[in-house]
Coordinates of C-alpha atoms in Angstrom, one line a residue:
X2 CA 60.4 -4.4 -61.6
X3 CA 57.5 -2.2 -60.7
X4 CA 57.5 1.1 -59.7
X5 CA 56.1 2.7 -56.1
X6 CA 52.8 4.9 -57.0
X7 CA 51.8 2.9 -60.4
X8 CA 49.0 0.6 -60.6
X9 CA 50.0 -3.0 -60.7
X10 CA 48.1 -3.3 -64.4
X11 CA 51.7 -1.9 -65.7
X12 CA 54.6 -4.2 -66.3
X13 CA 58.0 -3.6 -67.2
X14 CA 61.0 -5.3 -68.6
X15 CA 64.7 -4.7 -67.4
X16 CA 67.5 -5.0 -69.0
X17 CA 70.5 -2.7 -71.7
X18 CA 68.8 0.7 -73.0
X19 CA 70.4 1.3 -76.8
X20 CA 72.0 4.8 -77.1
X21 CA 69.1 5.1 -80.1
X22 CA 66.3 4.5 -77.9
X23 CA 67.7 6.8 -75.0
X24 CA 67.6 9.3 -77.6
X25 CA 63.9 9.4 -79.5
X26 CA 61.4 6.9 -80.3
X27 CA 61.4 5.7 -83.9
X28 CA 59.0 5.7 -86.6
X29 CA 56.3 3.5 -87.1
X30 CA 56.9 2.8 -90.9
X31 CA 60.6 2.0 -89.7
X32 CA 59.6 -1.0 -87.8
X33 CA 60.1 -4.5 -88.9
X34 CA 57.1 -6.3 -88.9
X35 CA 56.8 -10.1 -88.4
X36 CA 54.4 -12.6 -89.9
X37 CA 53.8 -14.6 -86.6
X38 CA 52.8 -13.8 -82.6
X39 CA 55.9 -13.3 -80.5
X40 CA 55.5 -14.7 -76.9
X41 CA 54.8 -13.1 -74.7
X42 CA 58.2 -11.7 -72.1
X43 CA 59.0 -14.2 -69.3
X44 CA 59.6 -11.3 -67.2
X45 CA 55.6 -9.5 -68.0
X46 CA 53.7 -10.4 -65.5
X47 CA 49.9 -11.9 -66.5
X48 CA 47.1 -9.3 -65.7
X49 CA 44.7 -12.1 -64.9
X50 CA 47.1 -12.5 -61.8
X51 CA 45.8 -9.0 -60.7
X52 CA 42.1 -9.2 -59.9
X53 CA 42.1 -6.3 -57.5
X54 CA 43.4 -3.7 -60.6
X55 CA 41.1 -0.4 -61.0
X56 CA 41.6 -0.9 -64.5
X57 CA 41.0 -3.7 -67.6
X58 CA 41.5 -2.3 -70.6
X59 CA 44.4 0.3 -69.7
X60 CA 48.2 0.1 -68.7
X61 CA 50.4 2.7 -67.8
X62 CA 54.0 3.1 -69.2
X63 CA 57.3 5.2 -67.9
X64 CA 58.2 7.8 -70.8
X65 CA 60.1 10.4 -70.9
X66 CA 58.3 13.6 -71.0
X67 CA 60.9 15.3 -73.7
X68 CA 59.8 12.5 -75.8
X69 CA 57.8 13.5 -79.1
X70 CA 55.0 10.5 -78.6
X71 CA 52.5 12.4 -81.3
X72 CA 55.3 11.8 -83.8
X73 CA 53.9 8.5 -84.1
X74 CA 52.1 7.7 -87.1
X75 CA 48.2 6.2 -87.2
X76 CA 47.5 3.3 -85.8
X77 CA 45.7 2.3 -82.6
X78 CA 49.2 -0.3 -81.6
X79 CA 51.9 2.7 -82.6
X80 CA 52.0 3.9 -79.0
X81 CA 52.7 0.2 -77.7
X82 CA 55.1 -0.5 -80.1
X83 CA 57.2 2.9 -79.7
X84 CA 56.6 1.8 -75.7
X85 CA 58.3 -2.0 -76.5
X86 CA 61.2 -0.3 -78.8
X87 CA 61.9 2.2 -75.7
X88 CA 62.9 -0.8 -73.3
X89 CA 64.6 -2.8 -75.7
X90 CA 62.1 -5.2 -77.5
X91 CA 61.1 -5.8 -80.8
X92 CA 57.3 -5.6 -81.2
X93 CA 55.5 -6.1 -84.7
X94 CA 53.0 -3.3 -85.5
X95 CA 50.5 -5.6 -85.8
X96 CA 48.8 -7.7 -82.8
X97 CA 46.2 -10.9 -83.5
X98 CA 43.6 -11.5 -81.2
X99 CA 45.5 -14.5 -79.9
X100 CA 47.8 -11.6 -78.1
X101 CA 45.3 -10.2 -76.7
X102 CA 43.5 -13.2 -75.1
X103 CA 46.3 -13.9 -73.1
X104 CA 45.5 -10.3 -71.5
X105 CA 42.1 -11.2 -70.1
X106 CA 40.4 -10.5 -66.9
X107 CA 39.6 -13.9 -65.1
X108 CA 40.7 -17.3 -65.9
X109 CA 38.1 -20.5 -66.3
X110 CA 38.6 -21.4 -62.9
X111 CA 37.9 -17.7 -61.4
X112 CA 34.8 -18.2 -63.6
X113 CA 34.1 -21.4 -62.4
X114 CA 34.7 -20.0 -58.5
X115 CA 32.5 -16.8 -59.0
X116 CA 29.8 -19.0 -60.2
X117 CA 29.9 -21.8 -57.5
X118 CA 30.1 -18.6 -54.9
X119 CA 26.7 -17.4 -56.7
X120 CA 25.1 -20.5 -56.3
X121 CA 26.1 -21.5 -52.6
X122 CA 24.9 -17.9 -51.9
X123 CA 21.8 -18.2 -53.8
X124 CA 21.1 -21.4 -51.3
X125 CA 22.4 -19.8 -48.4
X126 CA 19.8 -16.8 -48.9
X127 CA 16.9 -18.7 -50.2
X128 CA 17.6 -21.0 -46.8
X129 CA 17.9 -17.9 -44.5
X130 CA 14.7 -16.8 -46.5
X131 CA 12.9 -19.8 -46.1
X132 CA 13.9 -20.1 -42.6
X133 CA 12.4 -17.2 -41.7
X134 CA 9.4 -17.7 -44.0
X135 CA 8.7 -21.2 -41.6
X136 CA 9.7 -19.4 -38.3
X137 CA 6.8 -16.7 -38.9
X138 CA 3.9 -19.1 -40.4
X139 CA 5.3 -20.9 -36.4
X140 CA 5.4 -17.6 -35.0
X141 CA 2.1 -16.5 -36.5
X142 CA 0.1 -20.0 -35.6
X143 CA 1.9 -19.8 -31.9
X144 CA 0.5 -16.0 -31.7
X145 CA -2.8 -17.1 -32.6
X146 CA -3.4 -20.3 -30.2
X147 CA -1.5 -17.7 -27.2
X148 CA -4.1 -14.9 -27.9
X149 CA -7.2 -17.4 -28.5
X150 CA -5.9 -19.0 -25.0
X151 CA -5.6 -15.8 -23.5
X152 CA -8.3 -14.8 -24.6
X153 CA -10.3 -18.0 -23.3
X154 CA -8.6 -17.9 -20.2
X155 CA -9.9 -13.8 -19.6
X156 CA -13.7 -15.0 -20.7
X157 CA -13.2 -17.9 -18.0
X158 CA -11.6 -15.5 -15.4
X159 CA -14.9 -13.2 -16.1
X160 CA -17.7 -15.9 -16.1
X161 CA -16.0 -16.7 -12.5
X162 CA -15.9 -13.2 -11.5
X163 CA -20.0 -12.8 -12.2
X164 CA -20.5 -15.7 -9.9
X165 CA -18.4 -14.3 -7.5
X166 CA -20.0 -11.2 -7.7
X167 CA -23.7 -12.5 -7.9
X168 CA -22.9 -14.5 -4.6
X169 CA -21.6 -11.6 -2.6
X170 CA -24.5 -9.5 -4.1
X171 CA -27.1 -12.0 -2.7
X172 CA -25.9 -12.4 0.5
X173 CA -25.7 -8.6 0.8
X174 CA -28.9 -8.0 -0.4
X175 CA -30.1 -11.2 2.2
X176 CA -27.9 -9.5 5.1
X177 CA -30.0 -6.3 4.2
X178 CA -33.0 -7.6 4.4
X179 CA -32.2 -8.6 8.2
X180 CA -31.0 -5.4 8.8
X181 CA -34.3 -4.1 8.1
X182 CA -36.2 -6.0 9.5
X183 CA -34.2 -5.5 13.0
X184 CA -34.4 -1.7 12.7
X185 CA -38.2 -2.2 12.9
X186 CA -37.7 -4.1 15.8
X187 CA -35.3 -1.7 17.2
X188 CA -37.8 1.2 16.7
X189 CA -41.0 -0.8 17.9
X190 CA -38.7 -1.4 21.3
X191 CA -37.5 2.1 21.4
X192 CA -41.2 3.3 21.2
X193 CA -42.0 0.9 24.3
X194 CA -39.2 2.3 26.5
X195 CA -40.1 5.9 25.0
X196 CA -43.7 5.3 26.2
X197 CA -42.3 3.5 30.0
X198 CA -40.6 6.6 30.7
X199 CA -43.7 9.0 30.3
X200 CA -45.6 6.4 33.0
X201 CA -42.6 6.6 35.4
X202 CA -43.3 10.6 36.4
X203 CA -46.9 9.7 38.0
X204 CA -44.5 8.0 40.8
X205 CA -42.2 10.3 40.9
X206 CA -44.7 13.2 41.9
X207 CA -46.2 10.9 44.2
X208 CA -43.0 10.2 46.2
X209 CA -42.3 14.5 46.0
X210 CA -45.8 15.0 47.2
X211 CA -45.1 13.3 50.8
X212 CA -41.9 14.8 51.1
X213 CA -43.6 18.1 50.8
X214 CA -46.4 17.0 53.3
X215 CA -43.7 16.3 55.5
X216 CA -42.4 19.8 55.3
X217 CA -46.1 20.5 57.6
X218 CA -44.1 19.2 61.0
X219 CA -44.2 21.3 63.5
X220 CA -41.2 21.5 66.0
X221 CA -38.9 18.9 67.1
X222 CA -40.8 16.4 64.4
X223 CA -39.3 18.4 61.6
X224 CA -36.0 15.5 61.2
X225 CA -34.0 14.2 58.4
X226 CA -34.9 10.9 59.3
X227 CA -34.4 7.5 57.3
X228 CA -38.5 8.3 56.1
X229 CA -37.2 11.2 54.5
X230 CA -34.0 9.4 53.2
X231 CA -36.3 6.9 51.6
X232 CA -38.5 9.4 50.0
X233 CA -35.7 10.9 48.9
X234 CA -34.1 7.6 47.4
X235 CA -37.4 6.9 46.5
X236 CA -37.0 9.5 44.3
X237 CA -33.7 9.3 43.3
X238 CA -34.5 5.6 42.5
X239 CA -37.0 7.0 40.1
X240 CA -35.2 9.5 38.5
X241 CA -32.3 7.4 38.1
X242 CA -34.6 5.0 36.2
X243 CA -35.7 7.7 34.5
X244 CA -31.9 8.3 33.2
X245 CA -31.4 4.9 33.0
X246 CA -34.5 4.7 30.2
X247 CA -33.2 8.0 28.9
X248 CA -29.7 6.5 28.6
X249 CA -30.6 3.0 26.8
X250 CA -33.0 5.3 24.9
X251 CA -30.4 7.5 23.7
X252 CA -27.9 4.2 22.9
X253 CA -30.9 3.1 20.8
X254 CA -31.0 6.3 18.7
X255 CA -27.3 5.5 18.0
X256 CA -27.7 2.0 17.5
X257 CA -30.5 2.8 14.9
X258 CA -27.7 5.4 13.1
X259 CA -25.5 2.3 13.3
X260 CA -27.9 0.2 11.9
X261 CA -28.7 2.5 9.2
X262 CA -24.8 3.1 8.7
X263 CA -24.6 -0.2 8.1
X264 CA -27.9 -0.7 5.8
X265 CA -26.3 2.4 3.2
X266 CA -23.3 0.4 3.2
X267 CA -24.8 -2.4 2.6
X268 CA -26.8 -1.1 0.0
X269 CA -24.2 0.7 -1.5
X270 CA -21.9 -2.3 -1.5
X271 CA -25.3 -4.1 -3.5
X272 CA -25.2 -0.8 -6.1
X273 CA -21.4 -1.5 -6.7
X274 CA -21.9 -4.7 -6.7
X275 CA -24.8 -4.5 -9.3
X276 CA -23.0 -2.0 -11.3
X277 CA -20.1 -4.5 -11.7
X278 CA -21.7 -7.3 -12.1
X279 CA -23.2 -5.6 -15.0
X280 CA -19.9 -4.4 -16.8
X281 CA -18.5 -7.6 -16.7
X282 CA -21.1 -9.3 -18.1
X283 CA -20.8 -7.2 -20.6
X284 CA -17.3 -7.9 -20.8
X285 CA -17.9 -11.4 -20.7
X286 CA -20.0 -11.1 -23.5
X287 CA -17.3 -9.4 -26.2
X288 CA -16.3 -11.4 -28.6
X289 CA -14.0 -10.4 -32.0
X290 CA -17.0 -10.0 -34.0
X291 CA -19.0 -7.7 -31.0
X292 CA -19.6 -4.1 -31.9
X293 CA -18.0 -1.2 -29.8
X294 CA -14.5 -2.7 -29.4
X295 CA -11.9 -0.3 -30.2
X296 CA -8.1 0.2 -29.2
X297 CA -7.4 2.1 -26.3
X298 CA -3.3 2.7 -26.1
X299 CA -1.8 2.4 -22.8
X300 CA -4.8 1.1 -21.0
X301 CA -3.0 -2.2 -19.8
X302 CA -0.6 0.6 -18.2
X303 CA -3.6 1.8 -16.2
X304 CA -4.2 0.7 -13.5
X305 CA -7.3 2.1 -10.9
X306 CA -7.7 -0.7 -9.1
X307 CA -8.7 -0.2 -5.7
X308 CA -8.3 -3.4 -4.2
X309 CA -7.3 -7.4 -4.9
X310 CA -9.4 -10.3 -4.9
X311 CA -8.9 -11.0 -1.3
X312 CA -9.6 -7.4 -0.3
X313 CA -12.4 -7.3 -2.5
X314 CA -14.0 -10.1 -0.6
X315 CA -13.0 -9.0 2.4
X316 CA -14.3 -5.9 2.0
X317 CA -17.7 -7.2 1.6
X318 CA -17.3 -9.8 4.2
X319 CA -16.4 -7.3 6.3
X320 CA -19.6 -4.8 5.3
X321 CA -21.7 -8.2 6.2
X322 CA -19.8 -8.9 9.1
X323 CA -20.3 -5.4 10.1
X324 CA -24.0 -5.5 9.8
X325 CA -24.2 -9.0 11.8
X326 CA -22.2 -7.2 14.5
X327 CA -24.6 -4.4 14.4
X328 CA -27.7 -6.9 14.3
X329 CA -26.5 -9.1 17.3
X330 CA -25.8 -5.6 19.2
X331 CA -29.2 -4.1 18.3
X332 CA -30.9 -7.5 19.5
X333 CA -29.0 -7.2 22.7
X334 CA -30.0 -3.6 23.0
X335 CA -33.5 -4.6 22.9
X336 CA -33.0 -7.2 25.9
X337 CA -31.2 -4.5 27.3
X338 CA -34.2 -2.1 27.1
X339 CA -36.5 -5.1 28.6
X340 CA -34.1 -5.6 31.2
X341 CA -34.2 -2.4 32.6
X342 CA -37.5 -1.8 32.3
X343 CA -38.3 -4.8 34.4
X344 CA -35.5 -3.6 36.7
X345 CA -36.6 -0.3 37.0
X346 CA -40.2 -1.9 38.0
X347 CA -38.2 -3.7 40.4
X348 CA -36.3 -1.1 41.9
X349 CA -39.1 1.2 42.1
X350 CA -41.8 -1.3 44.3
X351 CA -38.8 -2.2 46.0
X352 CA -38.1 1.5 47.2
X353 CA -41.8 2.0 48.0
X354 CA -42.0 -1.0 50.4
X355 CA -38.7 0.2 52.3
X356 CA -40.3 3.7 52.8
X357 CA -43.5 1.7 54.1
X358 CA -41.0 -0.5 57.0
X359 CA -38.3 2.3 57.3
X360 CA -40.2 4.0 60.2
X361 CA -40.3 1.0 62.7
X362 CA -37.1 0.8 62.7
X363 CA -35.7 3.9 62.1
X364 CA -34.3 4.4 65.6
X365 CA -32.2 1.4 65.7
X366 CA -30.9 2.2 62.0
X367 CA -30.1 6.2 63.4
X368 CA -27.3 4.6 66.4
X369 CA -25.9 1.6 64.4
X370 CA -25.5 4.1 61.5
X371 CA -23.6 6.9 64.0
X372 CA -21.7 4.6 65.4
X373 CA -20.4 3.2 62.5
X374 CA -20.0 6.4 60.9
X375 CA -17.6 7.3 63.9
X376 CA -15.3 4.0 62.7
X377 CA -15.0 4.8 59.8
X378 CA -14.6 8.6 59.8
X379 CA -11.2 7.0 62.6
X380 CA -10.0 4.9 59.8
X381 CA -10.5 7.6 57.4
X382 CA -8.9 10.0 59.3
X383 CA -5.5 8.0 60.0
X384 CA -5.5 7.0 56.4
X385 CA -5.7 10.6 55.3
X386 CA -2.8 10.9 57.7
X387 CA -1.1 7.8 55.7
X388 CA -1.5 9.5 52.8
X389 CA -0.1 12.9 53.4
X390 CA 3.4 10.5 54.7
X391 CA 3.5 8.6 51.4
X392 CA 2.9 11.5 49.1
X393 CA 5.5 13.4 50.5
X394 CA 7.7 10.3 50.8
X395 CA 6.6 10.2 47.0
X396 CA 7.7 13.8 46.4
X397 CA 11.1 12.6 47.8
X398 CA 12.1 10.0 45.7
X399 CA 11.3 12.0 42.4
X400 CA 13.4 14.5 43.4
X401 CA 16.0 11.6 44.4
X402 CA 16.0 10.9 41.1
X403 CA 16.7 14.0 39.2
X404 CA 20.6 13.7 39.9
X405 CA 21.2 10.1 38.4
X406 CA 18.9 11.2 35.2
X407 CA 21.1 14.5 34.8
X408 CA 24.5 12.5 34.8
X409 CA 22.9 9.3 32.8
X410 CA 22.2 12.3 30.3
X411 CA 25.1 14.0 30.7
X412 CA 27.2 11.1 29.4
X413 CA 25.1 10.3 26.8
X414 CA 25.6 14.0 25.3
X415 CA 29.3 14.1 26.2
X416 CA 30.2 10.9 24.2
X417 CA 28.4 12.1 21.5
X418 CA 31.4 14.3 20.5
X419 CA 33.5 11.1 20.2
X420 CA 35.3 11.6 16.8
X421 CA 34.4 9.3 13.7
X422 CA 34.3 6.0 13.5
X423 CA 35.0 6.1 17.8
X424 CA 31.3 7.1 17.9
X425 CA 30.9 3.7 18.4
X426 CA 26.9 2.2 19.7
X427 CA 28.7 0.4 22.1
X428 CA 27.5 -1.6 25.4
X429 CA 28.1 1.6 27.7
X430 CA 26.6 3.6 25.1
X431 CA 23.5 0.5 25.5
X432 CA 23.4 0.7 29.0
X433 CA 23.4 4.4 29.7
X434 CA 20.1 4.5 26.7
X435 CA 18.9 2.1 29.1
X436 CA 19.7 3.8 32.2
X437 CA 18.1 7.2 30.9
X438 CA 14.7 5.2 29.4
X439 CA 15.0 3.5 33.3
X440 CA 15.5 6.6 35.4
X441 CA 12.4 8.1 33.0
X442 CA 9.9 5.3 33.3
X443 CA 10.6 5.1 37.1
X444 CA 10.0 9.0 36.9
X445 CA 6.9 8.2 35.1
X446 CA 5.8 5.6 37.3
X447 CA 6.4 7.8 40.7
X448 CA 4.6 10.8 39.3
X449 CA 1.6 8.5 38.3
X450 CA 1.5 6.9 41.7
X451 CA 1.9 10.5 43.3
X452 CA -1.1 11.2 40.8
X453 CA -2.9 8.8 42.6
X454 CA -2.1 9.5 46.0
X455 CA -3.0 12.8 45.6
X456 CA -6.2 12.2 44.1
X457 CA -6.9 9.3 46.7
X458 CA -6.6 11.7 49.1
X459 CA -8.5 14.2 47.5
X460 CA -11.4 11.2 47.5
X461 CA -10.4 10.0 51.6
X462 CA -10.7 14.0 52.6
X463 CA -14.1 14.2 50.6
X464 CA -15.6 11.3 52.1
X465 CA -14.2 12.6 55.7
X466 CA -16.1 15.7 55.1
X467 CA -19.2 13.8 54.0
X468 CA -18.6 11.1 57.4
X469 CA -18.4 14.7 59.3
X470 CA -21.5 16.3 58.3
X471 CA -23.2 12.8 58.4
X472 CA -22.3 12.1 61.8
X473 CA -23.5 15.7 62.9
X474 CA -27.0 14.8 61.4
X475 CA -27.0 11.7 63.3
X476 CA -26.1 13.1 67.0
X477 CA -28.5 15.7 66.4
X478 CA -31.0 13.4 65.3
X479 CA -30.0 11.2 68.1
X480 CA -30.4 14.1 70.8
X481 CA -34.2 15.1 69.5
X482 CA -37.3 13.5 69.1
X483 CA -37.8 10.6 66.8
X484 CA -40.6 11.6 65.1
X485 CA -44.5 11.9 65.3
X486 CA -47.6 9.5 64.0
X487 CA -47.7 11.9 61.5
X488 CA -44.3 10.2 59.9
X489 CA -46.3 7.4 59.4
X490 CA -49.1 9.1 57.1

């Protein structure tokens, strides 16, 4: 049996104790010695059946501690023995060394086993081993035709990018060129209209000087008649052509800042474009073996791009486009500025020959003109009247509507206290938005009309005033003279 708390390395044998060996161990010389090997006990247990043990070369034994065991005399066996004669069995003194091979650690097989293990994991680790030794020569040639694609494919991607970049350059730099050349054109126009309006005031003073000789009548002569009128449209005519020239002028000092907006883009857009062009060419041109490369960590998490491929040709396409625009609206500022020149010319001997033939008929002219002046001032007069009616009627319906906006509004906010999930977006809760945004944009649209009513009105009683004060000058000029030869001068 074995014992709980021993190693298993120990074995015992059961059976009758003698009263002698309950008592003291005997001697060594006292034991009978035998010429041959007992067996070994059918009971004892082979320690070759105990792989796991702590221990080879040691056993334990259960002794009593009141036992003398230093009694023993020399001998390396005498404890063994005195151990054997304790539980009952006669051991010689003496052991052979066939004893003690049937106490040995492994058996031919286990030796056999241990060694097979070794060599299926010496070929399990030198195939794991060589495994990975073919995996990374793969991985390594893999790596390399990646990165030389890669890196053929980025040289491919930059030769294409010059091209792109030299293309957009030349037409820029051929879209600046026209832009040039039309601000000279621009400026040579803008120097003709400049030098048109000084030649316009010789006329102009001519057309004050007979108004001021006019200013000589004496008497009943001295009339705003339709002479004077033209003079003084005769002047106005001038002077508005003098504004218009001014005006198309003054759009041709903006259209030259346009144009010269434009050109900086444009030639700022050719700098960039340069400047780019010229960095990746030089990128274009690194190769493994080029000087100056170094590594730069993190700069493929960088990213300062500005724009993509699209935008960046838009961009440019729009800069040209821009400049095109500004190029067709330059050239149609100059036919502009030629148009009105010629129609200022036109306007102006126009005017002078209906100063020349408005005193012949002038009397005819003075009673259609009252007369019709008198219709008119009616119709404006009852429309004025009109008016007033719909503005108040106007007035009206906006208030009208205050009361169905307050309740509209009123619900809205009341069933906004609705508890939880009962604050429900719900076709009333549709309908009364919609009623509100209604009610408002009808709101809206009343106040604009009354907006312009009012300032129709405001126009209707302004041109009754001016229908007044002209039909005053024409009864007055109706009820005096008609002039003198001298109108004729």
């Amino acid at each position: 049996m074995e014992y709980l708390g021993h190693t298993q390395t120990a074995s015992y044998t059961t059976g009758p104790r003698t009263a002698q060996s309950a008592c003291f161990l005997p001697a060594v010389g006292a034991q009978k010695t035998f010429d041959t090997m007992p067996g070994p006990s059918p009971l004892r247990r082979s320690l070759t059946s105990l792989p796991w043990r702590p221990s080879t070369y040691y056993q334990t034994a259960k002794v009593s501690p009141t036992t003398a065991l230093m009694q023993s005399q020399s001998g390396p066996l005498s404890a063994r023995a005195n151990l054997a004669e304790l539980e009952g069995i006669k051991v010689p003194p003496v052991f052979s060394a066939a004893r003690n091979a049937l106490y040995t650690r492994y058996t031919p097989n286990d030796w056999m086993s241990a060694n097979l293990s070794n060599y299926s994991v010496s070929d399990r680790v030198r195939g794991n081993a060589e495994r990975i030794r073919y995996d990374t020569l793969r991985l390594c040639r893999e790596g390399e035709d990646r990165t030389k694609r890669a890196q053929e494919e980025s040289g491919k991607r930059l030769g294409e990018r010059v091209t792109d970049i030299n293309f957009w350059k030349t037409e820029l730099q051929h879209e600046t060129d026209n832009m040039v050349s039309e601000i000279s054109s621009l400026q040579e126009a803008k120097r003709i209209a400049e030098k048109a309006l000084g030649e316009t005031e010789n006329p102009l003073h001519v057309a004050q000087e007979c108004l001021y000789n006019r200013e000589k009548r004496q008497g009943i002569d001295l009339v705003h008649d339709l002479v004077e009128k033209d003079l003084l449209r005769e002047v106005d005519v001038i002077k508005q052509c003098q504004d218009k020239i001014r005006a198309v002028i003054d759009k041709a000092n903006v259209q030259l800042n346009l144009n010269r907006a434009a050109q900086h883009e444009l030639e700022k857009d050719t700098a960039d474009k340069f400047s780019a062009q010229h960095l990746d060419e030089k990128c274009h041109g690194l190769r493994n073996t080029s000087g100056g490369i170094a590594f730069h960590n993190g700069i493929e998490q960088l990213d300062r791009t500005l724009s993509v491929p699209e935008t960046w040709a838009k961009f440019s396409n729009e800069n040209i486009q821009r400049s095109q625009a500004e190029r067709a609206a330059s050239k149609n500022l100059r036919a502009e500025l030629d148009k009105v020149l010629n129609d200022c010319a036109n306007d102006m001997w126009k005017q002078f020959n209906c100063v020349n033939t408005a005193l012949s008929e002038r009397v005819q002219e003075c009673t259609d003109a009252r007369n019709k002046l008198q219709t008119h001032l009616d119709k404006v007069l009852q429309e004025v009247f009109d008016m007033e009616k719909n503005i108040e009627f106007l007035k009206k319906s906006i208030k009208d509507k205050e009361a169905p906006y307050q309740v509209a509004q009123t619900r809205l906010e009341t069933r906004i206290h609705r508890p939880n999930v009962e604050l429900c977006r719900d076709p009333a809760q549709h309908r009364l938005v919609s009623e509100v945004q209604e009610i408002r944009e009808t709101v809206e649209q009343l106040q604009a009309k009354l907006r312009e009513a009012e300032n129709a009105l405001q126009h209707l009683l302004k041109t009754k005033s001016a229908l007044e004060q002209q039909e005053l000058l024409k009864g007055l000029l109706l009820v005096t003279s008609f002039g003198s030869p001298e109108c004729f001068n």
